[in-house]
PDB file of C-alpha atoms in Angstrom:
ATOM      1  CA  UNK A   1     133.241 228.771 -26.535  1.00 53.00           C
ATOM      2  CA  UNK A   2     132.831 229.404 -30.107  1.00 56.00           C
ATOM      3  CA  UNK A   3     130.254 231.447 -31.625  1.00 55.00           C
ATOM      4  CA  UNK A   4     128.623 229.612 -35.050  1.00 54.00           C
ATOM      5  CA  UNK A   5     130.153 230.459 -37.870  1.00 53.00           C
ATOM      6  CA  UNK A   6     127.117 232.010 -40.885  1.00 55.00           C
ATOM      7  CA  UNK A   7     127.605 231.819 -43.979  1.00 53.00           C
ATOM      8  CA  UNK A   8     125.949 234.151 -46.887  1.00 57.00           C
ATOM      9  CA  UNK A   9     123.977 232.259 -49.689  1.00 53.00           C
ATOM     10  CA  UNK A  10     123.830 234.316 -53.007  1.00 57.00           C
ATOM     11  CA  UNK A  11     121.782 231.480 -54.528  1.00 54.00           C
ATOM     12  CA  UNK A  12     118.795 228.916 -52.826  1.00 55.00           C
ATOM     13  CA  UNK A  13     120.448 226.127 -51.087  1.00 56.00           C
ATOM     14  CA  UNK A  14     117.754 223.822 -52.008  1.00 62.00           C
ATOM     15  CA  UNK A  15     118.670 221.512 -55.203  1.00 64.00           C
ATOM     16  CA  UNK A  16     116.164 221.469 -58.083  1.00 67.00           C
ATOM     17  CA  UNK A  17     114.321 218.455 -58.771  1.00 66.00           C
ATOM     18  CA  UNK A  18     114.509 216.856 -62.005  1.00 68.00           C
ATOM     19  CA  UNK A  19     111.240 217.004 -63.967  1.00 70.00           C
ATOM     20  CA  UNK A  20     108.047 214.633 -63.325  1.00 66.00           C
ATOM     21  CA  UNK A  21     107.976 212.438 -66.333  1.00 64.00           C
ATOM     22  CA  UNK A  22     104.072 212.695 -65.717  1.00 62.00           C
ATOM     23  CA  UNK A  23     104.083 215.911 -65.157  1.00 66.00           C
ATOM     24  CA  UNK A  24     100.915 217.582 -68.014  1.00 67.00           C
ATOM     25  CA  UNK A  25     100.173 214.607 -68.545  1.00 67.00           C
ATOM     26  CA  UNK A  26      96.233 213.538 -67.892  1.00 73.00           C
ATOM     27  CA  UNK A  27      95.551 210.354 -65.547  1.00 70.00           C
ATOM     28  CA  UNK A  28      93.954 207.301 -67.454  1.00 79.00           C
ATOM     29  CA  UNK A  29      91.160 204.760 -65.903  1.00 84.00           C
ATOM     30  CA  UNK A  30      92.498 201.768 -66.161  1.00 86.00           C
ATOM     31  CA  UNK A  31      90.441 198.278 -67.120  1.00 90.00           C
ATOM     32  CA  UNK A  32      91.373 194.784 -66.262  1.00 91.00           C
ATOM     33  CA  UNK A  33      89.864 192.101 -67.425  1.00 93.00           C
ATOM     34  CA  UNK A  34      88.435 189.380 -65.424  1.00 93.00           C
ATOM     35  CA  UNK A  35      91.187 186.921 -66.330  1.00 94.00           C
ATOM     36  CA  UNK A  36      93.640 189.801 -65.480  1.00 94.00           C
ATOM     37  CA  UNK A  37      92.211 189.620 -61.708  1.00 94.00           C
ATOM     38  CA  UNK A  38      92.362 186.762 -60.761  1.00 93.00           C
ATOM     39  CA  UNK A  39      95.707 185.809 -62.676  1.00 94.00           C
ATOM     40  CA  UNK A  40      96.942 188.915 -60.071  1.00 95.00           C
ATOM     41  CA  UNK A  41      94.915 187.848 -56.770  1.00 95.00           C
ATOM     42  CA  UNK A  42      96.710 184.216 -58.044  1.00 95.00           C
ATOM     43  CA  UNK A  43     100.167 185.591 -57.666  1.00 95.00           C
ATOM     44  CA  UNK A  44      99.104 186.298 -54.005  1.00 94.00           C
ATOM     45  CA  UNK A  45      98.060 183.240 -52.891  1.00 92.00           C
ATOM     46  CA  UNK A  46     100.925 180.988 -55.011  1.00 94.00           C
ATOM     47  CA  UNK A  47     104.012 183.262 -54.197  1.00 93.00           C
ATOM     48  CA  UNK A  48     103.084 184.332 -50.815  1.00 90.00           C
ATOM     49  CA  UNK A  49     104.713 188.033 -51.286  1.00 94.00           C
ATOM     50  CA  UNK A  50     103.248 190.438 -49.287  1.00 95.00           C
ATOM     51  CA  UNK A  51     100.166 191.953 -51.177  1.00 95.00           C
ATOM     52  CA  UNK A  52     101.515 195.402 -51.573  1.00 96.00           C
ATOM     53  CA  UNK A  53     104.794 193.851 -53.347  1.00 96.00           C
ATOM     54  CA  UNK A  54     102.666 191.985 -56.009  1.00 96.00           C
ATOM     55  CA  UNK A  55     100.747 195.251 -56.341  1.00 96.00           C
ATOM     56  CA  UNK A  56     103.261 196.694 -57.118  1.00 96.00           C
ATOM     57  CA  UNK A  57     104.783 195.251 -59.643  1.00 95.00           C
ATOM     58  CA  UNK A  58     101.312 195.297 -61.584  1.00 95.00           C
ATOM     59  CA  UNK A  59     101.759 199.174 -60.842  1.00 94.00           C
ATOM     60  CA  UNK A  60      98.565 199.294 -59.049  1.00 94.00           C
ATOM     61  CA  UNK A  61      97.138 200.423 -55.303  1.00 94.00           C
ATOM     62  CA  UNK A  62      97.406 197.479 -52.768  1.00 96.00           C
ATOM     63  CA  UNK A  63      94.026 198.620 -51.156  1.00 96.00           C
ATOM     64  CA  UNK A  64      92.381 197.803 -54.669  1.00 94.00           C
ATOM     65  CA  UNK A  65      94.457 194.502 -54.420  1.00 95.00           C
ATOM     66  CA  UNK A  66      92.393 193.308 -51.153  1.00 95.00           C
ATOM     67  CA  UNK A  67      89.401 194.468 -52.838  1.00 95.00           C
ATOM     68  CA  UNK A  68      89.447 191.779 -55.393  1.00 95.00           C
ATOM     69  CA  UNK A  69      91.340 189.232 -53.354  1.00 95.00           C
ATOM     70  CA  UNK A  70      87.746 189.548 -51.290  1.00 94.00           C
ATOM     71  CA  UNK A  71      85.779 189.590 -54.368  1.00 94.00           C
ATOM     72  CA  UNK A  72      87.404 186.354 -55.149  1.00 93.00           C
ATOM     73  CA  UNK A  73      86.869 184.861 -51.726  1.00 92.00           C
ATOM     74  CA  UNK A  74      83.348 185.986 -51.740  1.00 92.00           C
ATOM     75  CA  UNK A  75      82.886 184.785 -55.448  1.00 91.00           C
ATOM     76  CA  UNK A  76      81.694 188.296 -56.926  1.00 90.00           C
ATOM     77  CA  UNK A  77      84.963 189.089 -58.672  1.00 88.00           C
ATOM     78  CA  UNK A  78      84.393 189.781 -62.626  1.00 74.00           C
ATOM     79  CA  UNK A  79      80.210 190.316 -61.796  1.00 67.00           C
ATOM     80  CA  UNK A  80      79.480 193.536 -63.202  1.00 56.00           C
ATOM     81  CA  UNK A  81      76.777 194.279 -61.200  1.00 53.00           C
ATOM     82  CA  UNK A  82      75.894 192.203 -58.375  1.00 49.00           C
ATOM     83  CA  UNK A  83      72.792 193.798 -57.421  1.00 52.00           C
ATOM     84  CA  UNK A  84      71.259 192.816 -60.884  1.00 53.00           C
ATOM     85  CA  UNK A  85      70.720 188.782 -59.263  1.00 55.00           C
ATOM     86  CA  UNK A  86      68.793 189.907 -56.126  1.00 55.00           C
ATOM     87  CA  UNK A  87      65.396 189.080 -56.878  1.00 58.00           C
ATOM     88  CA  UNK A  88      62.421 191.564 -58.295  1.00 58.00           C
ATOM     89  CA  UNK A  89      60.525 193.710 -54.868  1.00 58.00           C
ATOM     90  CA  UNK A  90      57.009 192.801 -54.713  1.00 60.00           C
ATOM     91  CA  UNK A  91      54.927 195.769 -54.178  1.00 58.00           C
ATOM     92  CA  UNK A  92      51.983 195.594 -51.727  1.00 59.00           C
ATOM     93  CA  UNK A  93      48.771 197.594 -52.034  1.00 62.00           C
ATOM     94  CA  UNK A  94      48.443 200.710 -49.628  1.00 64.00           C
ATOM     95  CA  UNK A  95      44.827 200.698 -50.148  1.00 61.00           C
ATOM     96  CA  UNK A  96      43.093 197.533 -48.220  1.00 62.00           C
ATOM     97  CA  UNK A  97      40.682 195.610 -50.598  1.00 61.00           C
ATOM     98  CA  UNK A  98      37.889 195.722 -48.205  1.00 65.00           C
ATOM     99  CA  UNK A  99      38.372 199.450 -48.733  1.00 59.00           C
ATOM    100  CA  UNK A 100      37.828 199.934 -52.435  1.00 60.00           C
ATOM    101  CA  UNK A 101      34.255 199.864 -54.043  1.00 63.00           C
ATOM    102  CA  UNK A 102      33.019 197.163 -55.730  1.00 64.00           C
ATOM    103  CA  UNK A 103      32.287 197.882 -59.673  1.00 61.00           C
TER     104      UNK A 103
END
């Protein structure tokens, strides 16, 4: 049987990557417009690609996709704050009535 054969390597064997076009460059928050949302959760629904396909081609996250395709089905997409609609807390006294003196 043969023994395997080595070989010497004067230089890395690994090939260099060419350079990250993003590479120093800082990470932007991007906004969509309400419009813009449901145009996108539209494409869904009408062209029946798999969500992660349409997300990608609007160079997004397909989690954030589902996100507003919910929104949309629960009819909060484009709200800015939700919470603002729930209706003022009413505050009780801690102090019974029969407890304070009469003036």
């Amino acid at each position: 049987m043969e023994q395997p054969s080595t070989v010497e390597a004067s230089t890395p064997a690994a090939v260099p990557l060419p350079p990250d076009p993003g590479a120093g460059r800082q990470r932007t928050r991007r906004s969509w417009t309400v419009e813009q949302k449901l145009a996108i959760v539209r494409e869904v629904q009408e062209s029946g690609d798999p969500v992660s396909f349409v997300a990608r081609r609007h160079d997004m996250n397909a989690n954030h996709l589902f996100i507003w395709m919910k929104q949309a089905q629960e009819g909060r997409l484009g709200r800015s704050n939700p919470l603002c609609e729930t209706p003022p807390i009413a505050f009780a006294s801690a102090i019974p009535s029969r407890a304070l003196p009469k003036s």
